[in-house]
Each structure stands twice: as C-alpha cells, then as structure tokens.
Short mmCIF file of C-alpha atoms in Angstrom, two decimals:
data_model
loop_
_atom_site.label_atom_id
_atom_site.label_comp_id
_atom_site.label_asym_id
_atom_site.label_seq_id
_atom_site.Cartn_x
_atom_site.Cartn_y
_atom_site.Cartn_z
CA MET A 1481 145.00 106.12 47.29
CA ASP A 1482 142.54 108.26 49.68
CA ARG A 1483 142.83 106.43 53.03
CA SER A 1484 141.59 109.45 55.26
CA ASP A 1485 138.50 107.18 56.30
CA GLU A 1486 140.73 104.04 57.23
CA ASN A 1487 142.83 106.53 59.37
CA GLU A 1488 139.76 107.80 60.93
CA GLN A 1489 138.72 104.29 62.04
CA ARG A 1490 142.35 103.55 63.26
CA PHE A 1491 142.24 106.82 65.13
CA GLU A 1492 138.97 105.69 66.84
CA ALA A 1493 140.70 102.56 67.93
CA VAL A 1494 143.75 104.30 69.20
CA GLY A 1495 142.71 106.43 72.28
CA ASP A 1496 145.88 107.07 73.87
CA ALA A 1497 147.79 110.21 72.99
CA ASP A 1498 151.15 108.64 72.94
CA THR A 1499 149.89 106.07 70.50
CA ARG A 1500 148.59 108.78 68.26
CA ALA A 1501 152.00 110.35 68.28
CA ALA A 1502 153.47 107.22 67.00
CA PHE A 1503 150.71 106.23 64.64
CA PRO A 1504 149.53 108.11 61.62
CA LEU A 1505 146.90 110.66 62.54
CA PRO A 1506 143.79 111.14 60.45
CA ARG A 1507 144.53 113.56 57.84
CA PRO A 1508 141.72 116.09 58.13
CA ASN A 1509 142.36 116.76 61.83
CA ARG A 1510 146.10 116.51 61.85
CA THR A 1511 146.94 120.04 62.06
CA LEU A 1512 144.14 120.79 64.83
CA THR A 1513 145.02 117.78 66.76
CA ALA A 1514 148.73 118.98 66.99
CA LEU A 1515 147.63 122.43 68.13
CA ALA A 1516 145.45 120.85 70.76
CA THR A 1517 148.35 118.49 71.93
CA GLY A 1518 148.81 120.82 75.08
CA ALA A 1519 145.32 120.28 76.01
CA LEU A 1520 144.83 116.59 75.24
CA ALA A 1521 148.11 115.73 77.07
CA LEU A 1522 146.79 116.10 80.61
CA PRO A 1523 149.57 115.83 83.19
CA GLY A 1524 148.11 112.81 84.46
CA ILE A 1525 149.68 113.04 87.84
CA ALA A 1526 149.69 115.80 90.31
CA GLY A 1527 150.38 119.15 88.60
CA SER A 1528 148.64 122.13 87.31
CA ALA A 1529 146.60 122.65 84.10
CA ARG A 1530 148.70 125.70 83.38
CA ALA A 1531 149.96 126.35 79.86
CA ASP A 1532 153.09 124.68 78.73
CA ALA A 1533 156.37 126.62 79.65
CA PRO A 1534 159.05 127.05 76.82
CA ILE A 1535 161.37 124.07 76.62
CA GLU A 1536 164.91 124.67 77.67
CA ARG A 1537 166.73 121.62 76.18
CA ALA A 1538 166.27 120.36 72.60
CA THR A 1539 164.70 117.11 72.06
CA ALA A 1540 164.53 114.50 69.25
CA SER A 1541 162.18 111.60 69.03
CA SER A 1542 162.05 108.55 66.69
CA ALA A 1543 159.00 106.18 66.35
CA PHE A 1544 158.35 103.03 64.48
CA SER A 1545 155.04 101.41 64.18
CA TYR A 1546 153.79 98.39 62.43
CA TYR A 1547 150.17 97.88 61.72
CA ARG A 1548 148.68 94.78 60.31
CA GLU A 1549 144.98 93.91 59.52
CA ASP A 1550 143.79 90.22 60.07
CA GLN A 1551 142.56 88.27 57.10
CA ILE A 1552 138.81 88.00 56.56
CA PRO A 1553 137.16 84.54 57.75
CA GLN A 1554 136.68 82.51 54.65
CA LYS A 1555 132.79 82.26 55.15
CA ARG A 1556 132.58 86.24 54.89
CA LEU A 1557 134.85 86.40 51.94
CA ALA A 1558 133.64 86.07 48.12
CA ALA A 1559 134.97 83.05 46.30
CA GLY A 1560 138.22 83.63 44.52
CA SER A 1561 138.94 87.09 46.36
CA GLU A 1562 142.13 88.40 47.41
CA ASN A 1563 142.47 88.20 51.24
CA GLU A 1564 145.60 90.10 52.13
CA ARG A 1565 144.44 93.13 53.84
CA TYR A 1566 146.56 96.12 54.84
CA GLU A 1567 150.02 96.29 56.54
CA ILE A 1568 151.56 99.62 57.28
CA PHE A 1569 155.19 100.51 58.27
CA ALA A 1570 155.18 103.96 59.76
CA LYS A 1571 158.41 105.93 60.71
CA GLN A 1572 158.19 109.23 62.53
CA LEU A 1573 160.67 111.77 63.61
CA ARG A 1574 159.98 114.74 65.75
CA PHE A 1575 162.42 117.55 66.91
CA ASP A 1576 161.64 120.41 69.24
CA ILE A 1577 164.28 123.21 69.46
CA PRO A 1578 164.18 126.33 71.66
CA THR A 1579 164.72 129.37 69.42
CA SER A 1580 164.54 132.12 72.14
CA GLU A 1581 163.50 132.80 75.63
CA ARG A 1582 159.72 132.71 74.44
CA THR A 1583 159.59 130.75 71.33
CA ASP A 1584 160.21 127.16 70.19
CA ILE A 1585 159.79 125.30 66.94
CA GLY A 1586 158.69 121.67 66.51
CA ILE A 1587 159.02 119.56 63.24
CA ASP A 1588 157.25 116.28 62.57
CA ILE A 1589 158.05 114.16 59.63
CA LEU A 1590 156.07 110.93 58.97
CA TYR A 1591 156.88 108.34 56.16
CA GLU A 1592 154.51 105.36 55.80
CA GLU A 1593 154.66 102.32 53.37
CA MET A 1594 151.36 100.56 52.85
CA SER A 1595 150.46 97.33 51.02
CA GLY A 1596 147.59 94.86 50.95
CA ALA A 1597 144.02 94.71 49.56
CA SER A 1598 141.10 96.85 50.31
CA PRO A 1599 137.41 96.14 50.64
CA TRP A 1600 135.84 96.76 47.28
CA TYR A 1601 132.25 95.78 47.40
CA VAL A 1602 129.65 93.36 49.14
CA THR A 1603 128.00 90.65 47.24
CA ALA A 1604 125.61 87.75 47.95
CA GLU A 1605 126.71 83.97 47.60
CA GLY A 1606 124.44 81.05 48.72
CA GLY A 1607 122.24 83.34 50.61
CA ARG A 1608 125.13 85.11 52.60
CA ARG A 1609 126.67 88.55 52.26
CA VAL A 1610 130.43 88.32 51.46
CA GLN A 1611 133.28 90.75 50.73
CA VAL A 1612 134.83 91.22 47.44
CA MET A 1613 138.31 92.65 47.86
CA SER A 1614 140.31 94.92 45.33
CA GLY A 1615 141.85 92.71 42.66
CA ALA A 1616 145.38 93.26 43.25
CA THR A 1617 147.60 94.13 46.08
CA ILE A 1618 148.05 97.85 46.69
CA GLU A 1619 151.46 99.53 47.17
CA GLU A 1620 151.51 102.91 48.41
CA GLU A 1621 153.70 105.46 50.22
CA ARG A 1622 152.91 108.64 52.11
CA THR A 1623 154.98 111.26 53.40
CA ASP A 1624 153.56 113.92 55.96
CA VAL A 1625 155.60 116.93 57.30
CA ARG A 1626 154.27 119.57 59.93
CA VAL A 1627 155.93 122.55 61.55
CA ASP A 1628 154.61 124.27 64.84
CA LEU A 1629 155.92 127.49 66.13
CA ASP A 1630 154.99 128.37 69.72
CA TYR A 1631 155.08 131.79 71.40
CA TYR A 1632 154.93 131.73 75.20
CA MET A 1633 153.61 134.31 77.50
CA GLU A 1634 153.13 134.58 81.25
CA THR A 1635 149.53 133.47 81.01
CA GLY A 1636 149.73 130.91 78.11
CA LYS A 1637 150.90 130.37 74.68
CA ASP A 1638 150.00 130.98 71.06
CA THR A 1639 150.81 128.31 68.15
CA ILE A 1640 150.77 128.31 64.39
CA SER A 1641 151.13 125.13 62.42
CA LEU A 1642 151.61 124.42 58.79
CA GLY A 1643 151.41 120.88 57.30
CA TYR A 1644 151.65 119.08 53.97
CA SER A 1645 150.88 115.41 53.04
CA VAL A 1646 151.47 113.78 49.70
CA GLU A 1647 150.96 110.16 48.29
CA ARG A 1648 150.75 108.95 44.83
CA ASP A 1649 146.98 109.96 44.13
CA TYR A 1650 146.52 112.51 47.06
CA GLU A 1651 147.80 115.86 48.43
CA SER A 1652 146.75 117.56 51.31
CA TRP A 1653 147.77 121.31 52.78
CA SER A 1654 146.75 122.43 56.17
CA ILE A 1655 147.11 125.36 58.46
CA GLY A 1656 146.13 126.00 61.96
CA LEU A 1657 146.08 128.63 64.73
CA ALA A 1658 145.86 127.92 68.45
CA THR A 1659 145.79 129.80 71.81
CA GLU A 1660 145.98 128.53 75.30
CA ARG A 1661 145.46 130.72 78.49
CA ASN A 1662 145.56 129.86 82.13
CA PHE A 1663 143.45 131.48 84.98
CA ASN A 1664 142.52 131.00 88.60
CA ASP A 1665 146.17 130.90 89.97
CA LYS A 1666 146.98 128.66 86.74
CA ASN A 1667 144.53 125.93 87.96
CA THR A 1668 142.27 126.60 84.99
CA THR A 1669 143.26 126.32 81.41
CA PHE A 1670 141.30 127.30 78.41
CA ASN A 1671 142.22 126.25 74.88
CA LEU A 1672 140.96 127.60 71.44
CA ALA A 1673 142.02 126.29 68.04
CA LEU A 1674 141.06 126.75 64.36
CA GLY A 1675 142.26 124.71 61.31
CA ALA A 1676 141.80 124.29 57.68
CA ASN A 1677 142.57 121.56 55.39
CA PHE A 1678 142.56 121.62 51.63
CA ASP A 1679 142.86 118.15 49.79
CA GLU A 1680 143.14 117.07 46.22
CA ILE A 1681 142.78 113.50 44.90
CA GLU A 1682 143.49 111.93 41.41
CA PRO A 1683 142.63 108.36 41.90
CA THR A 1684 144.41 105.81 39.78
CA ARG A 1685 142.01 104.48 37.17
CA ASP A 1686 143.71 101.17 36.13
CA GLY A 1687 141.18 100.42 33.30
CA PHE A 1688 138.23 101.85 35.44
CA SER A 1689 137.15 104.77 33.08
CA SER A 1690 134.13 105.48 35.21
CA ARG A 1691 136.29 106.73 38.01
CA ILE A 1692 136.72 110.54 38.35
CA VAL A 1693 139.86 112.01 37.05
CA SER A 1694 140.32 114.36 40.02
CA ASP A 1695 138.48 116.40 42.53
CA GLN A 1696 138.95 118.33 45.75
CA LYS A 1697 137.70 118.91 49.26
CA TRP A 1698 138.19 121.11 52.21
CA ALA A 1699 137.52 121.14 55.79
CA ILE A 1700 137.51 123.58 58.56
CA THR A 1701 137.76 122.59 62.37
CA ALA A 1702 137.15 124.42 65.59
CA PHE A 1703 138.28 123.09 68.97
CA ALA A 1704 137.60 124.44 72.49
CA GLY A 1705 138.82 123.00 75.66
CA LEU A 1706 138.75 123.64 79.45
CA SER A 1707 140.99 121.83 81.90
CA GLN A 1708 140.59 122.22 85.65
CA VAL A 1709 142.70 121.15 88.61
CA LEU A 1710 140.22 119.60 91.07
CA SER A 1711 142.80 118.64 93.68
CA ARG A 1712 146.46 118.02 94.40
CA ALA A 1713 146.09 114.70 92.79
CA SER A 1714 143.25 114.98 90.24
CA ILE A 1715 142.50 116.97 87.13
CA ALA A 1716 139.58 116.88 84.68
CA GLN A 1717 139.09 118.18 80.92
CA VAL A 1718 136.13 118.90 78.59
CA THR A 1719 136.76 119.52 74.88
CA VAL A 1720 134.33 120.09 71.97
CA ASN A 1721 135.46 119.61 68.37
CA PHE A 1722 133.40 120.66 65.40
CA LYS A 1723 134.38 119.81 61.88
CA HIS A 1724 132.75 120.93 58.49
CA SER A 1725 133.84 119.04 55.30
CA ASP A 1726 132.84 120.01 51.76
CA GLY A 1727 133.46 118.92 48.35
CA PHE A 1728 134.31 115.24 47.02
CA LEU A 1729 133.72 112.91 50.09
CA ASP A 1730 132.96 109.85 48.27
CA ASP A 1731 135.61 106.78 47.99
CA PRO A 1732 136.37 106.47 44.33
CA TYR A 1733 137.65 102.82 44.81
CA LYS A 1734 134.43 101.49 46.17
CA LEU A 1735 131.46 100.12 44.64
CA VAL A 1736 127.93 99.04 45.68
CA ALA A 1737 126.25 96.08 44.29
CA PRO A 1738 122.43 95.48 43.71
CA ILE A 1739 120.93 92.48 45.72
CA GLY A 1740 119.48 90.80 42.80
CA GLY A 1741 122.41 91.01 40.41
CA GLY A 1742 123.08 93.44 37.76
CA ALA A 1743 125.91 96.41 37.30
CA ASN A 1744 127.57 97.66 40.17
CA VAL A 1745 127.35 101.50 41.01
CA SER A 1746 129.89 103.71 42.39
CA ASP A 1747 129.98 104.91 45.97
CA ALA A 1748 128.15 108.19 46.43
CA ARG A 1749 128.06 110.18 49.64
CA PRO A 1750 126.70 113.73 50.43
CA HIS A 1751 128.95 116.53 49.52
CA ASP A 1752 129.12 118.04 53.05
CA ARG A 1753 129.27 116.65 56.42
CA ASP A 1754 129.26 118.25 59.88
CA GLN A 1755 130.75 116.48 62.85
CA VAL A 1756 130.73 117.21 66.50
CA THR A 1757 132.96 115.45 69.05
CA ILE A 1758 132.88 116.07 73.01
CA LEU A 1759 135.55 114.61 75.03
CA THR A 1760 135.76 114.30 78.64
CA ARG A 1761 138.89 113.12 80.54
CA TYR A 1762 139.65 112.63 84.38
CA ARG A 1763 143.12 111.74 85.84
CA HIS A 1764 143.88 110.84 89.45
CA HIS A 1765 147.14 110.08 90.91
CA PHE A 1766 147.63 107.82 93.70
CA GLU A 1767 150.80 109.20 95.44
CA ASP A 1768 151.24 106.15 97.93
CA ILE A 1769 151.51 103.69 95.13
CA GLU A 1770 152.97 105.96 92.40
CA GLY A 1771 149.92 105.02 89.97
CA SER A 1772 147.48 107.16 88.12
CA LEU A 1773 144.01 106.23 86.80
CA HIS A 1774 142.96 107.51 83.26
CA VAL A 1775 139.25 107.56 82.43
CA ASP A 1776 137.99 108.91 79.18
CA TYR A 1777 134.48 109.17 77.49
CA GLN A 1778 133.89 110.38 73.86
CA PHE A 1779 130.57 111.31 72.16
CA HIS A 1780 130.41 111.73 68.48
CA ALA A 1781 127.44 112.84 66.12
CA ASP A 1782 127.45 114.06 62.51
CA THR A 1783 124.93 114.84 59.84
CA TRP A 1784 125.40 111.61 57.98
CA GLY A 1785 123.31 110.03 60.80
CA ILE A 1786 126.44 108.32 62.75
CA ILE A 1787 126.32 108.54 66.33
CA SER A 1788 129.27 106.90 68.48
CA HIS A 1789 130.57 106.44 71.90
CA ALA A 1790 133.91 105.58 72.99
CA ALA A 1791 135.19 104.75 76.53
CA ASP A 1792 138.80 104.44 77.63
CA LEU A 1793 140.14 103.17 80.93
CA GLY A 1794 143.85 103.09 81.81
CA TRP A 1795 146.28 102.70 84.35
CA TYR A 1796 149.90 104.19 84.55
CA GLN A 1797 152.20 102.46 87.14
CA ARG A 1798 155.53 103.81 88.11
CA LEU A 1799 158.10 101.26 89.15
CA ALA A 1800 161.68 101.92 90.63
CA ASP A 1801 161.87 105.36 89.34
CA ILE A 1802 162.68 104.48 85.95
CA PHE A 1803 159.94 102.10 84.70
CA THR A 1804 156.31 102.69 83.70
CA ILE A 1805 153.77 100.08 82.62
CA ALA A 1806 150.43 101.13 81.17
CA PRO A 1807 147.66 98.81 80.44
CA SER A 1808 144.52 100.16 78.89
CA PHE A 1809 141.11 99.07 77.56
CA ARG A 1810 138.88 100.74 74.96
CA TYR A 1811 135.23 100.17 73.93
CA TYR A 1812 133.76 101.89 70.84
CA SER A 1813 130.30 101.51 69.24
CA GLN A 1814 128.86 103.41 66.33
CA SER A 1815 125.42 103.56 64.59
CA LYS A 1816 125.11 103.38 60.72
CA ALA A 1817 125.17 106.21 58.12
CA ASP A 1818 121.62 107.16 56.79
CA PHE A 1819 122.77 106.12 53.28
CA TYR A 1820 124.68 102.86 54.16
CA GLU A 1821 123.43 99.92 52.39
CA PRO A 1822 125.56 96.67 52.07
CA LEU A 1823 123.48 95.57 48.99
CA LEU A 1824 121.00 97.91 47.02
CA ASN A 1825 117.62 96.57 47.68
CA GLY A 1826 115.41 98.26 45.35
CA ILE A 1827 114.78 99.01 41.61
CA VAL A 1828 115.61 102.69 41.86
CA VAL A 1829 119.39 103.33 42.62
CA PRO A 1830 119.65 105.80 45.51
CA ILE A 1831 121.41 109.24 44.87
CA GLU A 1832 123.38 108.64 47.96
CA ARG A 1833 124.83 105.17 48.74
CA SER A 1834 127.64 103.27 50.19
CA ALA A 1835 128.45 99.69 51.20
CA ASP A 1836 131.67 100.91 53.13
CA TYR A 1837 132.10 98.86 56.39
CA ARG A 1838 133.28 102.09 58.08
CA LEU A 1839 129.99 103.59 57.66
CA SER A 1840 127.99 100.49 59.01
CA PRO A 1841 126.89 99.86 62.48
CA PHE A 1842 129.50 98.09 64.69
CA GLY A 1843 131.24 97.74 67.92
CA ALA A 1844 134.86 97.31 68.88
CA VAL A 1845 137.03 96.62 71.74
CA SER A 1846 140.79 97.04 71.95
CA ALA A 1847 143.39 96.30 74.68
CA ARG A 1848 146.78 97.94 74.81
CA ILE A 1849 150.02 97.59 77.01
CA LYS A 1850 152.96 99.94 77.02
CA PHE A 1851 156.29 99.89 78.64
CA GLU A 1852 158.59 102.75 79.23
CA VAL A 1853 162.07 102.96 80.67
CA GLU A 1854 163.96 106.19 81.27
CA PHE A 1855 167.90 106.54 81.34
CA GLU A 1856 169.10 109.99 82.83
CA ASP A 1857 172.54 111.41 81.93
CA VAL A 1858 173.70 108.40 79.76
CA LEU A 1859 176.22 110.68 78.05
CA SER A 1860 178.11 113.62 79.29
CA TYR A 1861 179.77 116.23 76.99
CA ASP A 1862 180.81 119.63 76.82
CA ALA A 1863 178.34 121.71 74.76
CA GLU A 1864 179.83 124.52 72.62
CA GLY A 1865 178.46 127.90 73.23
CA TRP A 1866 176.65 128.54 70.12
CA SER A 1867 175.08 125.02 70.53
CA GLU A 1868 173.51 125.99 74.03
CA ARG A 1869 171.51 128.51 72.00
CA PHE A 1870 169.67 125.72 70.42
CA GLY A 1871 169.07 123.85 73.61
CA LEU A 1872 171.93 121.64 73.82
CA SER A 1873 173.09 121.01 77.44
CA ASP A 1874 175.85 118.90 78.79
CA GLY A 1875 174.13 115.73 78.96
CA LEU A 1876 171.75 113.11 77.31
CA ASP A 1877 168.58 111.67 78.79
CA LEU A 1878 166.85 108.73 76.95
CA LEU A 1879 163.22 107.36 76.97
CA LEU A 1880 162.45 104.11 75.32
CA SER A 1881 158.96 102.70 74.99
CA VAL A 1882 157.42 99.61 73.47
CA ALA A 1883 153.70 99.09 73.00
CA TYR A 1884 151.27 96.49 71.60
CA GLU A 1885 147.41 96.86 70.84
CA ARG A 1886 144.90 94.21 69.68
CA TYR A 1887 141.71 95.71 68.17
CA ILE A 1888 138.45 93.56 67.26
CA SER A 1889 135.43 94.76 65.60
CA ASP A 1890 132.00 93.20 65.21
CA GLY A 1891 128.41 94.23 64.60
CA ASP A 1892 127.35 91.98 67.68
CA ILE A 1893 129.50 94.04 70.04
CA GLY A 1894 127.84 97.46 69.40
CA LEU A 1895 125.43 99.22 71.91
CA THR A 1896 122.46 98.46 69.71
CA SER A 1897 121.65 95.28 67.85
CA VAL A 1898 122.55 94.95 64.14
CA GLY A 1899 120.35 93.09 61.83
CA GLU A 1900 121.43 90.42 59.35
CA PHE A 1901 120.98 92.81 56.43
CA ASP A 1902 123.24 95.69 57.95
CA GLN A 1903 126.10 93.26 59.10
CA ASN A 1904 129.18 94.19 56.98
CA PRO A 1905 131.53 91.23 56.32
CA GLY A 1906 134.53 93.55 55.65
CA LEU A 1907 134.67 94.84 59.31
CA VAL A 1908 138.50 94.88 60.29
CA ASN A 1909 140.52 93.51 63.30
CA PHE A 1910 144.09 94.43 63.55
CA GLN A 1911 147.20 94.73 65.82
CA ILE A 1912 149.72 97.43 66.22
CA ILE A 1913 153.37 97.18 67.52
CA SER A 1914 155.21 100.33 68.16
CA PHE A 1915 158.67 101.45 69.37
CA SER A 1916 159.90 104.93 70.25
CA LEU A 1917 163.04 106.43 71.38
CA ASN A 1918 163.20 109.96 72.81
CA GLY A 1919 166.32 111.91 73.47
CA ARG A 1920 166.66 115.19 75.47
CA PHE A 1921 170.11 116.78 74.93
#
C-alpha cells in the first residue's frame, strides 16, 4: 500500500533529526535527506561548521520504534465503521565502516510491520461529517535498504547514495549525489545535493475493479544549505529544498463522496507537484551549565496550494558526563490543498478532488522527551591486524537512548480558522516510543 503521504505527515510531526533516524523517513526524500545529514546534524554545541572528518572506528547502530495512532472519537466515526488505526513496528540497523584514509561506507536497513485500518472517505450522518474507515484491517511489510559512500578531502566531502524500498504493492528506487565544502577557516560550510526517485505502484484490488492496475511516478529533489559559526558557542543554518514530482500522485485507496448521496468517486489529484521548503536552525551552547538551546523554523509551500509553518524548540542538558536529557516541543500548521473537499458539493464532479485528511487545513502540536546514556570502554579486546583496517580498535563504547513523543492534530489549533465544512474527521493523533543502541568498536 502506498503510504508515502502518511510518512510525510509523520515526518512533519517528527522534527528531531535523531528521531528521524529511528523512524521511517518519507520515501520520496529519503536519499536526499540522507545526503544532507551532515548539514542537518548541526553540532549543537561549541564546534565548527566544517565538513565531517573520515570516521576512524567502525560503528553499528540498532533502533526500534513503535508508532500507534489513536482511535477516532465515536462522534467523528461512521456507524459500523472499523476503528483500529495504524500501528507500526520499525526496526533499523546502521553500519558505518572506514574503507580507506579518505573513504567510508554506510549501510542502512529498515524493516517495518504495519497493521490497522485507514481513512477511506468522509460521509454525512445526522448533519455531521463522519469518517468511514477501510473495511478490513490492513497487514503490510516494508523493507528499505540504502548505501552511502563518502569521499573526504581537506575542504569537504562528496557522497553518492543508492536506495531501494519494497512492499507488497510498491517499489521505489533512488539515487543521490551530494557535496559539502567548508570555507572561512572552516567556519562556513556549503552543502549541495541532488536526488531522484522512481516509484511503481500496483494497488491491491480486492474486488475494487475501478482501481488502477499499475502506475508510476518520479521525483527530483535539489537541496542547498549554508551553515555559519557565529561565535564559540553558537551556530546557525539555512537550507532550501526543492522537489518536483510527476506521474500518478493519487491515492488509489481513497474515495470522495457527494454531499447529497450517490456513487462515490475516486481520489484524483494533479499529475505534478512542486514543493519548496526553507528551514532555519540556531544552536547555542551554555557552557557553564552544559546545556544547549535548539530553535528551528520551517516554511513550506507547493503548487497544490498548501502553505505550512513549523516551529521547534528544544533543550539538550548534559548531566554527570554520561547522561543527556532532551525535552522538545513542536508546533505545525498548514492550509488546505486547492482541490480538497471532504464532501463534493455540486452537480458536476470536479476533475481534481480529494477528501484526504492530510490535504485538509489543520494544526498540530507534539511534545517529546529523550534520554541518553553513554558507556565508554565497556569491553576491551585485542583487535587483529586485518580488523583494524575496517575500523576495529581495542575497545567498545555504547550509547543507549529512549524517547517518547505525543502528537495531537486538530483543525482548531491551526494558524487560520477552519470552517465547519473543511474540518476533516479523520485527523490523526499518535504516539511514538523508540529505543536505540549505538556501538563504537
């Protein structure tokens, strides 16, 4: 099942780079996001904005995430409709291995198990708009593999990335190129990346003969970023991301209902979409108390008429040299797509239409807290000569982290008021629990 848009919304809710690493990234941007990791992962504490240095020790990371959506309140649910929304178990492995004095390779493997019912269409009952869910619980699996190869120079690094993702009715291939250069005595860093995706969908029909048999879409993405060290304790970054998508952008599993009754019609969206996202970040480290302030703001606009704003505020506190506690808060607001209509309100069916809650106007808030603990030299051993070539040393360091996030969305908490007609009963609330264990050998 094509869940790229679901992932898009989760991505909007999950503003922290560490959480993104432990949670499925939106498929269309996956390669480019990975390429831009160096730019997005601002040091956060005193340091320079220089390009990454080659890793000297091999590392292995394992992460587990559990995502669960709340049930829709009964007053917003159609009578007799299924009410078990998605839950997702995600397991992720990451390996970074030095391969020479100037190169290293990274391998990401992600496996997800998904189950639950999905919003199908909106209808009217007793003068209220209510959500009809898909008739049966959906069971799905997804495997995603990505490989990154870095080449380091005195003034930066170049990266090439390849990715492949597969699930029962969906396949995606991606490739990306990125470069990172530092200037001004390594206090200024410029990033540039280009990525491309090709996706093929073969939706399950399950008695719905009107669904397409198969179709395709592709996307190209360009990213540019500038990071600047402002002082010994502060750094700022501005990035611009442009994405062009073309092909089959509909959701074959959703319908749109007429307001006065009659036959439902399929979801139909424009066949192309341009998106621009501008992200600004600021980090300041307070050395006396070993704490860091993180402030982000993101603006997004696209040719479907959606404009969104997102703001993140976080604090990273170091304790006793081995513990870190990081609470954060995120606010998000978006306008509706030009063709969004929860119910069709006319005799003529528009060429472009959708009742998808992800295209509706709404606001969202999320709160997150993360705990980390570091253990150095938990194991000592004598690395063989051949293994030192692949980054093994004589000891093992471990980093354990646990995080929890709560996300709530509603039409009434957006920046602009949402009329009763545009309110979508299928808006999602969810929570995420994640664990990760990183080892440096």
